[in-house]
Amino acid sequence: MEIAFRQPKDVVVEVTGLQVRLGDTQVLKGVSLRVRKGSIVALIGPNGSGKTTLLRCLLGLQPVDSGSVRLFGKVPGPESFRRVGYVPQRLQVDRSFILTVREFLAIRLPATRGWFWRSTHFIDAQLKELVADLDVERLLDRPLAGLSGGQLQRVLICSSLLNKPELLLLDEPTAGVDTPGEKDFYELISTVHRRLGLTVVLVSHDLSMVYRHASWVYALNGVICCEGPPEDVMSADSLKQAYGIHMTPYQHHHHVH
Amino acid sequence: MSIEPFMQRALLAALVMGPLCGFMGVFVTARRMSFFSDTIAHAALAGVALGFWLGVKDPTLPMIIFSLAVALLILWLKERTDLLNDTIMALLLSGSVAFGMVVLSLLKGFRNELDRFLFGDIFSVGWGDVQVAMGVAVGVSYLLFRHLNALALLTAHEDLAHVSGIPVRRMNQLFVILLTVTVALSIRLLGIVLVTSLIVVPPATARNLAQSLRQQIILSLFLGLSGAVGGVALSYPLNLPGGPCITLTLIAFFIFSLLISKLIRPNRSSPCPL
Ligand SMILES: Nc1ncnc2c1ncn2[C@@H]1O[C@H](COP(=O)(O)OP(=O)(O)O)[C@@H](O)[C@H]1O
Ligand SMILES: [Mg+2]
């Protein structure tokens, strides 16, 4: 009881005893974690360990069986979502929908709500800054549904930053992105993180990138198996605990083929 | 040359419902709800039959109410059961038609009415009907434009829409209600069997030519208008039924657009999968 009143101001995400059952599987079996303001937190764990489910709980996309979720100290709701940017895992846009990248971005930017009645010139002027940063300029006229995996991820990151979020939730943001693109991507996240003072929670399987960029790592497998700074968590023992099998731990100078 | 009053009313009704259906259809097709739209159109038959059974003169209201009930039932079953979407709809479509036919047979004397509702009867539209159509068209278009961003985002990705603060469930319900009212009112023009063509064909045609959602919406409004008005205008001098003429005009536009898109952008990857 006492704890509830002592919640520090700089905790952006607080999850306590979270349990979620999907069908016959108990996916989350009492997960607790905290994300501090300004940190880059990585969630790692094998496929099916509940990483996506956990992020969905934070956004009210997945009903919770028991436990609690707080965003910015409050129960998640439209108010707190306004402060969040989200890039879902494997977004698929129906090919029959012709929405262009420009339109998709304009819809989500407050200044261009009335895009339908505005000129392309006006919309582009509003979008200019972010679009240039993320190298999305060339894609503005393309239909969202016709982009490659990496292009779509860049557009989604761009769109998730439009409302100037304080918290960015990224679910396997580099799945489908080639290796050089992936490196650029993490550099980009670091830059954005530094410049905007964002808090980032990201799900990733790329342990070397996690090692390099995350400030805190949670290894999830139904429960949080271990947590800590990357150099502690990503040792052979704790990875084995998280993944249940032996994994080659991340080593310095180890080159991933 | 003067236009006879019944023709004036028919043209006005087409002028109003054509663009409205074209606009609506952009989201119906993009959200793969063509079959949904067809199902609620057929559900109207049961509404018509119930209306006659209850002794209602103008069955428009019972039609809307019954279609709406079926539409909301589909949404509810989709949420609450594991039944496949199109299984649910096929079941309700055939069920409503069968039910409507049985009731109409029992009532006797309504056999002639059946044709009017199945294939439309645009030349019997009264001034009152035209006024209702205009009011509804203005109201529905206003709501569609007002919620354009929410609908577009919802169509692109429901989870993103939710995180953007859009009340996804309420917005889906609103869309279904607007669609049902639009379909029910267009049945006078095209009939239950063909009404889906006015919802589906204009946006599909526009999709072949447009490069953006905005272009698709504008083109689809225009195509719905031209197809509906053109079909009515053709049907009278040729002494042909109005509904089928509208549908054939719309399909002629579609074929034309397909040819143009093949000629202009022969390597374009995805013409509209109609
Ligand atoms: N709708 C669902 N019904 C039943 N089980 C589901 C559903 N969605 C996901 N699951 C199961 O939940 C588990 C966790 O999924 P997920 O959170 O996507 O894992 P991760 O993102 O870590 O790979 C998986 O075992 C998956 O099979
Ligand atoms: Mg996942």
Coordinates of C-alpha atoms and ligand atoms in Angstrom, one line a residue:
Chain A
M1 CA 0.0 0.0 0.0
E2 CA 2.7 2.3 1.0
I3 CA 4.6 1.8 -2.3
A4 CA 1.7 3.2 -4.3
F5 CA 2.3 6.6 -2.8
R6 CA 6.0 6.6 -3.1
Q7 CA 6.0 6.2 -6.9
P8 CA 8.9 8.2 -8.1
K9 CA 8.2 10.8 -10.8
D10 CA 10.8 9.4 -13.2
V11 CA 9.1 6.0 -13.6
V12 CA 7.5 6.0 -17.0
V13 CA 6.3 2.4 -17.1
E14 CA 5.4 0.3 -14.1
V15 CA 4.1 -3.2 -14.4
T16 CA 3.3 -5.2 -11.3
G17 CA 2.4 -8.9 -11.1
L18 CA 1.0 -9.0 -14.6
Q19 CA -0.8 -12.2 -15.6
V20 CA -2.3 -12.8 -19.0
R21 CA -3.8 -16.0 -20.4
L22 CA -4.4 -16.5 -24.1
G23 CA -6.4 -19.5 -25.0
D24 CA -4.9 -22.4 -23.2
T25 CA -1.5 -20.7 -22.6
Q26 CA -0.6 -18.8 -19.5
V27 CA 1.5 -16.3 -21.5
L28 CA 2.5 -13.9 -18.7
K29 CA 2.9 -15.4 -15.2
G30 CA 3.4 -12.5 -13.0
V31 CA 5.6 -10.0 -14.7
S32 CA 6.9 -7.0 -12.9
L33 CA 9.1 -4.3 -14.4
R34 CA 9.9 -0.6 -14.3
V35 CA 11.2 1.7 -16.9
R36 CA 12.9 4.8 -15.9
K37 CA 12.6 8.1 -17.8
G38 CA 15.2 8.5 -20.4
S39 CA 16.4 4.9 -20.5
I40 CA 16.5 2.5 -23.4
V41 CA 15.1 -0.8 -22.1
A42 CA 15.4 -3.9 -24.2
L43 CA 13.1 -6.9 -23.8
I44 CA 14.6 -10.1 -24.9
G45 CA 13.4 -13.7 -24.9
P46 CA 12.6 -16.6 -27.2
N47 CA 9.6 -16.6 -29.6
G48 CA 6.3 -17.0 -27.8
S49 CA 7.8 -15.7 -24.5
G50 CA 5.1 -13.0 -24.3
K51 CA 7.1 -9.9 -25.4
T52 CA 4.5 -8.7 -27.8
T53 CA 1.7 -9.5 -25.4
L54 CA 3.5 -7.4 -22.7
L55 CA 3.7 -4.4 -25.0
R56 CA 0.1 -4.8 -26.0
C57 CA -0.9 -4.8 -22.3
L58 CA 0.9 -1.5 -21.9
L59 CA -1.3 0.0 -24.7
G60 CA -4.6 -1.4 -23.6
L61 CA -4.7 -3.7 -26.7
Q62 CA -4.7 -6.8 -24.5
P63 CA -7.0 -7.2 -21.5
V64 CA -5.2 -8.1 -18.3
D65 CA -6.2 -11.0 -16.1
S66 CA -4.5 -9.7 -12.9
G67 CA -1.8 -7.3 -11.9
S68 CA -1.5 -3.7 -12.9
V69 CA 0.0 -1.6 -15.6
R70 CA 0.8 2.1 -15.2
L71 CA 1.9 4.5 -17.9
F72 CA 3.2 7.8 -16.5
G73 CA 1.7 6.8 -13.2
K74 CA -1.8 6.3 -14.6
V75 CA -3.9 3.5 -15.9
P76 CA -3.3 3.4 -19.7
G77 CA -5.9 5.3 -21.6
P78 CA -6.3 7.8 -24.5
E79 CA -4.6 10.5 -22.3
S80 CA -1.4 8.5 -21.9
F81 CA -1.4 7.1 -25.4
R82 CA -1.1 10.6 -26.6
R83 CA 2.4 10.6 -25.1
V84 CA 3.3 7.2 -26.6
G85 CA 4.7 6.2 -30.0
Y86 CA 4.2 2.6 -31.0
V87 CA 5.6 0.5 -33.8
P88 CA 3.8 -2.9 -33.9
Q89 CA 5.5 -6.1 -34.9
R90 CA 5.0 -7.1 -38.5
L91 CA 2.4 -4.5 -39.5
Q92 CA 0.6 -5.5 -42.7
V93 CA -1.4 -3.1 -44.7
D94 CA -4.0 -4.5 -47.0
R95 CA -2.8 -4.1 -50.6
S96 CA -6.3 -3.0 -51.6
F97 CA -5.9 0.2 -49.5
I98 CA -4.3 3.0 -51.5
L99 CA -3.3 5.3 -48.7
T100 CA 0.0 7.0 -49.5
V101 CA 2.9 7.5 -47.1
R102 CA 2.2 11.2 -47.2
E103 CA -1.4 10.7 -46.3
F104 CA -0.6 8.2 -43.6
L105 CA 1.8 10.7 -42.0
A106 CA -0.5 13.7 -42.5
I107 CA -3.3 11.9 -40.7
R108 CA -1.3 11.5 -37.6
L109 CA 0.3 14.9 -37.5
P110 CA -1.9 17.4 -35.6
A111 CA -1.0 20.3 -37.9
T112 CA -2.2 18.4 -41.0
R113 CA -5.5 16.9 -39.7
G114 CA -7.3 18.6 -42.6
W115 CA -4.9 17.0 -45.2
F116 CA -7.8 16.2 -47.5
W117 CA -8.4 19.8 -48.2
R118 CA -4.8 20.9 -48.2
S119 CA -2.2 21.1 -50.9
T120 CA 0.7 18.6 -51.1
H121 CA 3.0 21.6 -50.8
F122 CA 1.5 22.5 -47.4
I123 CA 1.6 19.0 -46.1
D124 CA 5.2 18.4 -47.1
A125 CA 6.2 21.7 -45.5
Q126 CA 4.7 20.4 -42.2
L127 CA 6.3 17.0 -42.5
K128 CA 9.7 18.2 -43.8
E129 CA 11.9 18.0 -40.7
L130 CA 11.1 14.5 -39.6
V131 CA 10.8 13.1 -43.0
A132 CA 14.3 14.3 -44.0
D133 CA 15.8 12.9 -40.8
L134 CA 14.4 9.4 -41.5
D135 CA 15.1 9.5 -45.3
V136 CA 11.4 9.0 -45.9
E137 CA 11.1 11.9 -48.4
R138 CA 11.5 9.6 -51.5
L139 CA 8.7 7.4 -50.2
L140 CA 6.0 10.1 -49.7
D141 CA 4.1 9.4 -52.9
R142 CA 4.2 5.6 -52.6
P143 CA 1.3 3.6 -51.3
L144 CA 1.9 2.4 -47.7
A145 CA 0.9 -1.1 -48.8
G146 CA 3.6 -1.2 -51.5
L147 CA 6.7 -0.6 -49.3
S148 CA 9.4 -3.1 -48.5
G149 CA 9.8 -4.3 -44.9
G150 CA 12.6 -1.9 -44.1
Q151 CA 10.9 1.1 -45.8
L152 CA 7.7 0.4 -43.9
Q153 CA 9.6 0.3 -40.6
R154 CA 11.2 3.7 -41.3
V155 CA 7.8 5.2 -42.2
L156 CA 6.3 3.7 -39.0
I157 CA 9.1 5.1 -36.8
C158 CA 8.6 8.4 -38.5
S159 CA 4.9 8.3 -37.8
S160 CA 5.4 7.2 -34.2
L161 CA 7.5 10.3 -33.6
L162 CA 5.0 12.7 -35.2
N163 CA 3.1 13.4 -32.0
K164 CA 6.3 14.1 -30.1
P165 CA 6.0 11.1 -27.8
E166 CA 7.8 10.8 -24.5
L167 CA 7.8 7.0 -24.7
L168 CA 8.5 4.9 -27.7
L169 CA 7.5 1.2 -27.8
L170 CA 9.1 -0.8 -30.6
D171 CA 8.2 -4.4 -31.2
E172 CA 11.0 -6.1 -33.2
P173 CA 11.6 -2.9 -35.2
T174 CA 14.3 -4.4 -37.4
A175 CA 12.7 -7.6 -38.4
G176 CA 12.8 -7.6 -42.2
V177 CA 15.4 -4.9 -42.3
D178 CA 18.8 -5.8 -43.9
T179 CA 21.9 -5.7 -41.8
P180 CA 23.2 -2.3 -42.8
G181 CA 19.7 -0.9 -42.5
E182 CA 19.5 -2.4 -39.1
K183 CA 22.7 -0.7 -37.9
D184 CA 21.4 2.7 -39.3
F185 CA 18.2 2.0 -37.5
Y186 CA 19.8 1.6 -34.0
E187 CA 21.9 4.6 -34.6
L188 CA 18.8 6.5 -35.5
I189 CA 17.0 5.4 -32.3
S190 CA 20.1 6.5 -30.3
T191 CA 20.0 9.9 -32.0
V192 CA 16.3 10.4 -31.4
H193 CA 16.7 9.2 -27.9
R194 CA 19.5 11.6 -27.1
R195 CA 17.9 14.6 -28.9
L196 CA 14.4 14.3 -27.7
G197 CA 15.1 12.7 -24.3
L198 CA 12.8 9.9 -25.2
T199 CA 12.3 6.7 -23.2
V200 CA 12.5 3.7 -25.4
V201 CA 11.3 0.1 -24.8
L202 CA 12.3 -2.2 -27.6
V203 CA 11.9 -5.9 -28.3
S204 CA 14.8 -7.3 -30.2
H205 CA 16.5 -10.5 -31.0
D206 CA 19.7 -8.8 -32.1
L207 CA 21.8 -9.2 -29.0
S208 CA 24.8 -7.3 -30.3
M209 CA 22.6 -4.2 -31.0
V210 CA 20.9 -4.6 -27.6
Y211 CA 24.3 -4.8 -26.0
R212 CA 25.5 -1.7 -27.6
H213 CA 22.5 0.5 -27.2
A214 CA 20.3 -0.6 -24.3
S215 CA 20.8 0.8 -20.8
W216 CA 18.8 -1.9 -19.2
V217 CA 17.8 -5.4 -20.3
Y218 CA 14.9 -7.6 -19.2
A219 CA 15.0 -11.3 -20.2
L220 CA 11.4 -12.5 -20.4
N221 CA 10.1 -16.0 -20.5
G222 CA 6.6 -15.9 -19.0
V223 CA 8.3 -14.2 -16.1
I224 CA 11.2 -11.9 -15.9
C225 CA 14.1 -14.4 -15.6
C226 CA 16.7 -11.8 -15.1
E227 CA 17.3 -8.1 -15.5
G228 CA 20.2 -5.7 -15.3
P229 CA 22.6 -3.8 -17.5
P230 CA 23.4 -5.6 -20.7
E231 CA 26.9 -6.7 -19.7
D232 CA 25.4 -8.6 -16.7
V233 CA 22.3 -10.1 -18.3
M234 CA 24.0 -11.2 -21.5
S235 CA 26.2 -13.8 -20.0
A236 CA 25.9 -17.4 -20.9
D237 CA 24.2 -18.4 -17.6
S238 CA 21.4 -15.8 -17.7
L239 CA 20.8 -16.3 -21.4
K240 CA 20.5 -20.0 -20.8
Q241 CA 18.0 -19.3 -18.0
A242 CA 16.0 -17.0 -20.3
Y243 CA 16.0 -19.0 -23.5
G244 CA 16.1 -22.5 -21.8
I245 CA 18.8 -23.6 -24.2
H246 CA 22.4 -22.8 -24.5
M247 CA 23.0 -19.6 -26.4
T248 CA 26.3 -18.1 -27.5
P249 CA 26.5 -15.1 -25.3
Y250 CA 27.4 -11.8 -26.8
Q251 CA 31.1 -11.3 -27.0
H252 CA 33.1 -8.2 -27.7
H253 CA 34.4 -8.2 -31.3
H254 CA 32.4 -11.2 -32.1
H255 CA 31.4 -10.8 -35.7
V256 CA 27.9 -11.9 -36.7
H257 CA 28.3 -13.5 -40.1
Chain B
M1 CA -37.6 20.2 -73.5
S2 CA -39.2 19.5 -70.1
I3 CA -38.4 16.5 -67.9
E4 CA -41.3 14.7 -66.5
P5 CA -41.7 14.9 -62.7
F6 CA -41.1 11.2 -62.1
M7 CA -37.9 11.5 -64.1
Q8 CA -36.8 14.5 -62.2
R9 CA -37.3 12.7 -58.9
A10 CA -35.5 9.6 -60.2
L11 CA -32.5 11.7 -61.4
L12 CA -32.4 13.7 -58.2
A13 CA -32.3 10.5 -56.1
A14 CA -29.5 9.1 -58.3
L15 CA -27.7 12.4 -58.1
V16 CA -27.7 12.2 -54.3
M17 CA -27.2 8.5 -53.6
G18 CA -24.6 7.9 -56.3
P19 CA -21.8 10.0 -54.8
L20 CA -22.8 8.9 -51.3
C21 CA -22.4 5.2 -52.2
G22 CA -19.2 6.0 -54.1
F23 CA -17.7 7.7 -51.0
M24 CA -18.9 5.0 -48.6
G25 CA -17.6 2.3 -51.0
V26 CA -14.0 3.5 -50.7
F27 CA -13.9 2.3 -47.2
V28 CA -16.1 -0.7 -47.8
T29 CA -13.8 -2.1 -50.4
A30 CA -10.6 -1.2 -48.6
R31 CA -11.8 -2.9 -45.5
R32 CA -13.0 -5.9 -47.5
M33 CA -16.6 -5.4 -46.5
S34 CA -18.2 -5.9 -49.9
F35 CA -19.8 -9.1 -48.8
F36 CA -20.9 -7.5 -45.5
S37 CA -22.6 -4.8 -47.5
D38 CA -24.3 -7.4 -49.7
T39 CA -25.5 -9.3 -46.6
I40 CA -27.1 -6.3 -45.0
A41 CA -28.8 -5.5 -48.4
H42 CA -30.3 -8.9 -48.5
A43 CA -31.3 -8.7 -44.8
A44 CA -33.5 -5.8 -45.9
L45 CA -35.8 -8.3 -47.6
A46 CA -36.7 -9.8 -44.3
G47 CA -37.3 -6.3 -43.0
V48 CA -39.6 -5.5 -45.9
A49 CA -41.6 -8.7 -45.3
L50 CA -41.9 -8.0 -41.6
G51 CA -43.0 -4.4 -42.4
F52 CA -45.8 -5.7 -44.7
W53 CA -46.8 -8.2 -42.1
L54 CA -47.1 -5.5 -39.5
G55 CA -49.2 -3.5 -41.9
V56 CA -46.6 -0.7 -42.5
K57 CA -47.2 1.2 -45.7
D58 CA -43.7 2.3 -46.5
P59 CA -41.3 -0.5 -45.5
T60 CA -38.2 1.7 -45.5
L61 CA -38.0 2.0 -41.7
P62 CA -38.5 -1.7 -40.9
M63 CA -35.9 -2.4 -43.6
I64 CA -33.3 -0.2 -42.0
I65 CA -34.1 -1.6 -38.5
F66 CA -33.8 -5.2 -39.6
S67 CA -30.6 -4.6 -41.7
L68 CA -29.1 -2.8 -38.7
A69 CA -30.0 -5.7 -36.4
V70 CA -28.3 -8.1 -38.8
A71 CA -25.3 -5.8 -39.1
L72 CA -24.8 -5.5 -35.4
L73 CA -25.4 -9.2 -35.0
I74 CA -22.5 -9.9 -37.4
L75 CA -20.2 -7.6 -35.4
W76 CA -21.3 -9.3 -32.2
L77 CA -20.8 -12.8 -33.5
K78 CA -17.4 -11.8 -34.9
E79 CA -16.3 -10.6 -31.5
R80 CA -17.8 -13.3 -29.4
T81 CA -17.3 -16.5 -31.4
D82 CA -14.7 -18.2 -33.4
L83 CA -17.0 -18.5 -36.5
L84 CA -15.4 -17.3 -39.7
N85 CA -16.5 -13.9 -40.9
D86 CA -17.8 -15.0 -44.3
T87 CA -19.5 -18.1 -42.8
I88 CA -21.5 -15.8 -40.5
M89 CA -22.5 -13.5 -43.3
A90 CA -23.5 -16.3 -45.7
L91 CA -25.6 -17.8 -43.0
L92 CA -27.4 -14.5 -42.3
L93 CA -27.8 -13.6 -45.9
S94 CA -29.5 -16.8 -47.0
G95 CA -31.4 -16.9 -43.7
S96 CA -32.8 -13.4 -44.2
V97 CA -33.8 -14.0 -47.8
A98 CA -35.5 -17.4 -47.0
F99 CA -37.3 -15.8 -44.0
G100 CA -38.4 -12.8 -46.1
M101 CA -39.7 -15.1 -48.9
V102 CA -41.6 -17.3 -46.5
V103 CA -43.3 -14.4 -44.8
L104 CA -44.2 -12.8 -48.2
S105 CA -45.7 -16.0 -49.4
L106 CA -47.8 -16.4 -46.3
L107 CA -49.1 -12.8 -46.6
K108 CA -50.3 -13.3 -50.2
G109 CA -50.9 -10.3 -52.5
F110 CA -47.3 -9.0 -52.1
R111 CA -45.8 -11.0 -54.9
N112 CA -45.7 -8.0 -57.1
E113 CA -44.0 -6.0 -54.4
L114 CA -41.2 -8.5 -54.4
D115 CA -39.8 -7.5 -57.8
R116 CA -39.8 -3.8 -56.8
F117 CA -37.5 -4.6 -53.8
L118 CA -35.3 -7.2 -55.5
F119 CA -34.6 -5.1 -58.6
G120 CA -35.4 -1.5 -57.6
D121 CA -38.1 0.8 -58.8
I122 CA -36.5 4.2 -59.3
F123 CA -39.4 5.7 -61.2
S124 CA -41.7 5.3 -58.3
V125 CA -39.6 7.5 -56.0
G126 CA -41.7 10.3 -54.5
W127 CA -40.7 13.8 -53.4
G128 CA -40.7 12.6 -49.8
D129 CA -38.2 9.9 -50.7
V130 CA -36.0 12.4 -52.4
Q131 CA -36.0 14.7 -49.4
V132 CA -35.1 11.8 -47.1
A133 CA -32.3 10.8 -49.4
M134 CA -30.9 14.3 -49.5
G135 CA -31.1 14.7 -45.7
V136 CA -29.4 11.3 -45.2
A137 CA -26.7 12.0 -47.8
V138 CA -25.8 15.3 -46.2
G139 CA -25.7 13.8 -42.7
V140 CA -23.8 10.7 -43.7
S141 CA -21.2 12.6 -45.9
Y142 CA -20.7 15.0 -43.0
L143 CA -19.9 12.2 -40.6
L144 CA -17.7 10.4 -43.1
F145 CA -15.6 13.6 -43.7
R146 CA -15.5 14.4 -40.0
H147 CA -14.2 11.0 -39.2
L148 CA -12.1 10.6 -42.3
N149 CA -8.8 10.4 -40.4
A150 CA -10.1 7.9 -38.0
L151 CA -11.6 5.7 -40.7
A152 CA -8.4 5.8 -42.8
L153 CA -6.2 4.9 -39.8
L154 CA -8.6 2.2 -38.8
T155 CA -8.5 0.8 -42.3
A156 CA -4.7 0.9 -42.3
H157 CA -4.2 -0.7 -38.9
E158 CA -6.6 -1.1 -36.0
D159 CA -4.0 -1.2 -33.2
L160 CA -2.3 2.0 -34.5
A161 CA -5.7 3.6 -34.6
H162 CA -6.3 2.6 -30.9
V163 CA -3.0 4.0 -29.8
S164 CA -3.8 7.2 -31.7
G165 CA -6.7 7.6 -29.3
I166 CA -9.4 6.5 -31.7
P167 CA -12.3 4.6 -30.1
V168 CA -12.0 1.7 -32.5
R169 CA -15.1 -0.2 -31.4
R170 CA -17.4 2.8 -31.5
M171 CA -15.9 3.9 -34.8
N172 CA -16.6 0.5 -36.4
Q173 CA -20.1 0.6 -35.1
L174 CA -20.7 4.1 -36.5
F175 CA -19.3 3.0 -39.9
V176 CA -21.6 0.0 -40.0
I177 CA -24.6 2.1 -39.0
L178 CA -23.9 4.7 -41.7
L179 CA -23.3 1.9 -44.3
T180 CA -26.6 0.2 -43.4
V181 CA -28.6 3.4 -43.8
T182 CA -26.9 4.2 -47.1
V183 CA -27.5 0.7 -48.4
A184 CA -31.2 0.6 -47.3
L185 CA -32.0 3.9 -49.0
S186 CA -30.2 2.9 -52.2
I187 CA -32.3 -0.2 -52.5
R188 CA -35.0 2.0 -54.0
L189 CA -32.6 2.8 -56.9
L190 CA -31.0 -0.6 -57.6
G191 CA -32.9 -3.2 -55.6
I192 CA -31.5 -5.6 -53.1
V193 CA -29.7 -7.8 -55.6
L194 CA -27.8 -5.0 -57.3
V195 CA -27.3 -2.4 -54.7
T196 CA -23.8 -3.6 -53.8
S197 CA -22.7 -2.6 -57.3
L198 CA -23.1 1.1 -56.5
I199 CA -21.1 0.7 -53.3
V200 CA -18.3 -1.5 -54.8
V201 CA -17.8 -0.7 -58.4
P202 CA -17.1 3.1 -58.3
P203 CA -14.3 2.8 -55.7
A204 CA -12.9 -0.2 -57.6
T205 CA -12.9 1.8 -60.8
A206 CA -11.3 4.8 -59.0
R207 CA -8.7 2.5 -57.5
N208 CA -7.5 1.6 -61.0
L209 CA -6.9 5.3 -61.8
A210 CA -6.0 6.9 -58.5
Q211 CA -2.6 7.3 -56.9
S212 CA -3.7 8.3 -53.4
L213 CA -6.6 7.9 -51.1
R214 CA -7.7 11.5 -51.8
Q215 CA -7.8 10.9 -55.5
Q216 CA -9.7 7.7 -55.0
I217 CA -12.3 9.4 -52.9
I218 CA -12.8 12.3 -55.3
L219 CA -12.9 10.0 -58.3
S220 CA -15.3 7.5 -56.6
L221 CA -17.7 10.3 -55.7
F222 CA -17.7 11.4 -59.3
L223 CA -18.0 7.9 -60.7
G224 CA -20.9 7.1 -58.4
L225 CA -22.7 10.2 -59.5
S226 CA -22.1 9.7 -63.3
G227 CA -23.0 6.0 -63.1
A228 CA -26.2 6.5 -61.2
V229 CA -27.4 9.5 -63.2
G230 CA -26.2 8.1 -66.5
G231 CA -27.9 4.8 -65.8
V232 CA -31.2 6.4 -65.0
A233 CA -31.0 8.7 -68.0
L234 CA -30.3 5.8 -70.3
S235 CA -32.9 3.5 -68.9
Y236 CA -36.0 5.6 -69.6
P237 CA -35.6 6.3 -73.4
L238 CA -34.4 2.7 -73.9
N239 CA -37.4 1.5 -71.9
L240 CA -35.1 -0.6 -69.7
P241 CA -35.2 -1.2 -65.9
G242 CA -33.3 1.5 -64.0
G243 CA -31.2 -0.6 -61.5
P244 CA -29.6 -2.9 -64.1
C245 CA -28.8 0.1 -66.3
I246 CA -27.0 1.8 -63.5
T247 CA -25.0 -1.4 -62.7
L248 CA -24.1 -1.9 -66.3
T249 CA -23.0 1.8 -66.7
L250 CA -20.8 1.4 -63.6
I251 CA -19.3 -1.8 -65.0
A252 CA -18.6 -0.2 -68.3
F253 CA -16.7 2.5 -66.5
F254 CA -14.8 -0.1 -64.6
I255 CA -13.7 -2.0 -67.7
F256 CA -12.7 1.3 -69.3
S257 CA -10.6 2.1 -66.2
L258 CA -8.9 -1.2 -66.3
L259 CA -7.9 -0.8 -69.9
I260 CA -6.6 2.7 -69.2
S261 CA -4.6 1.6 -66.2
K262 CA -3.1 -1.3 -68.3
L263 CA -2.3 1.1 -71.1
I264 CA -0.8 3.9 -69.0
R265 CA 0.9 1.9 -66.4
P266 CA 1.2 -1.6 -67.9
N267 CA 3.6 -2.7 -65.2
R268 CA 1.5 -1.6 -62.3
S269 CA 1.5 -4.4 -59.9
S270 CA -2.0 -4.5 -58.4
P271 CA -5.1 -3.5 -60.2
C272 CA -8.2 -3.7 -58.0
P273 CA -9.0 -7.2 -57.2
L274 CA -12.7 -7.0 -58.0
Ligands
LIG1 N1 -4.8 -14.9 -29.8 C1 -4.1 -15.9 -29.2 N2 -4.7 -17.0 -28.7 C2 -4.0 -17.9 -28.1 N3 -2.6 -17.9 -27.9 C3 -2.0 -16.8 -28.4 C4 -2.7 -15.7 -29.1 N4 -1.8 -14.8 -29.4 C5 -0.6 -15.2 -29.0 N5 -0.7 -16.4 -28.4 C6 0.4 -17.2 -27.7 O1 0.9 -16.3 -26.7 C7 2.3 -16.6 -26.6 C8 3.1 -15.3 -26.6 O2 3.0 -14.6 -27.8 P1 3.8 -13.3 -28.0 O3 3.5 -12.3 -26.9 O4 3.5 -12.9 -29.4 O5 5.3 -13.8 -27.9 P2 6.6 -13.1 -28.5 O6 6.3 -11.7 -29.0 O7 7.5 -13.0 -27.3 O8 7.1 -13.9 -29.6 C9 2.7 -17.5 -27.8 O9 2.9 -18.8 -27.2 C10 1.5 -17.5 -28.7 O10 1.3 -18.7 -29.3
MG2 MG 6.4 -10.8 -30.7

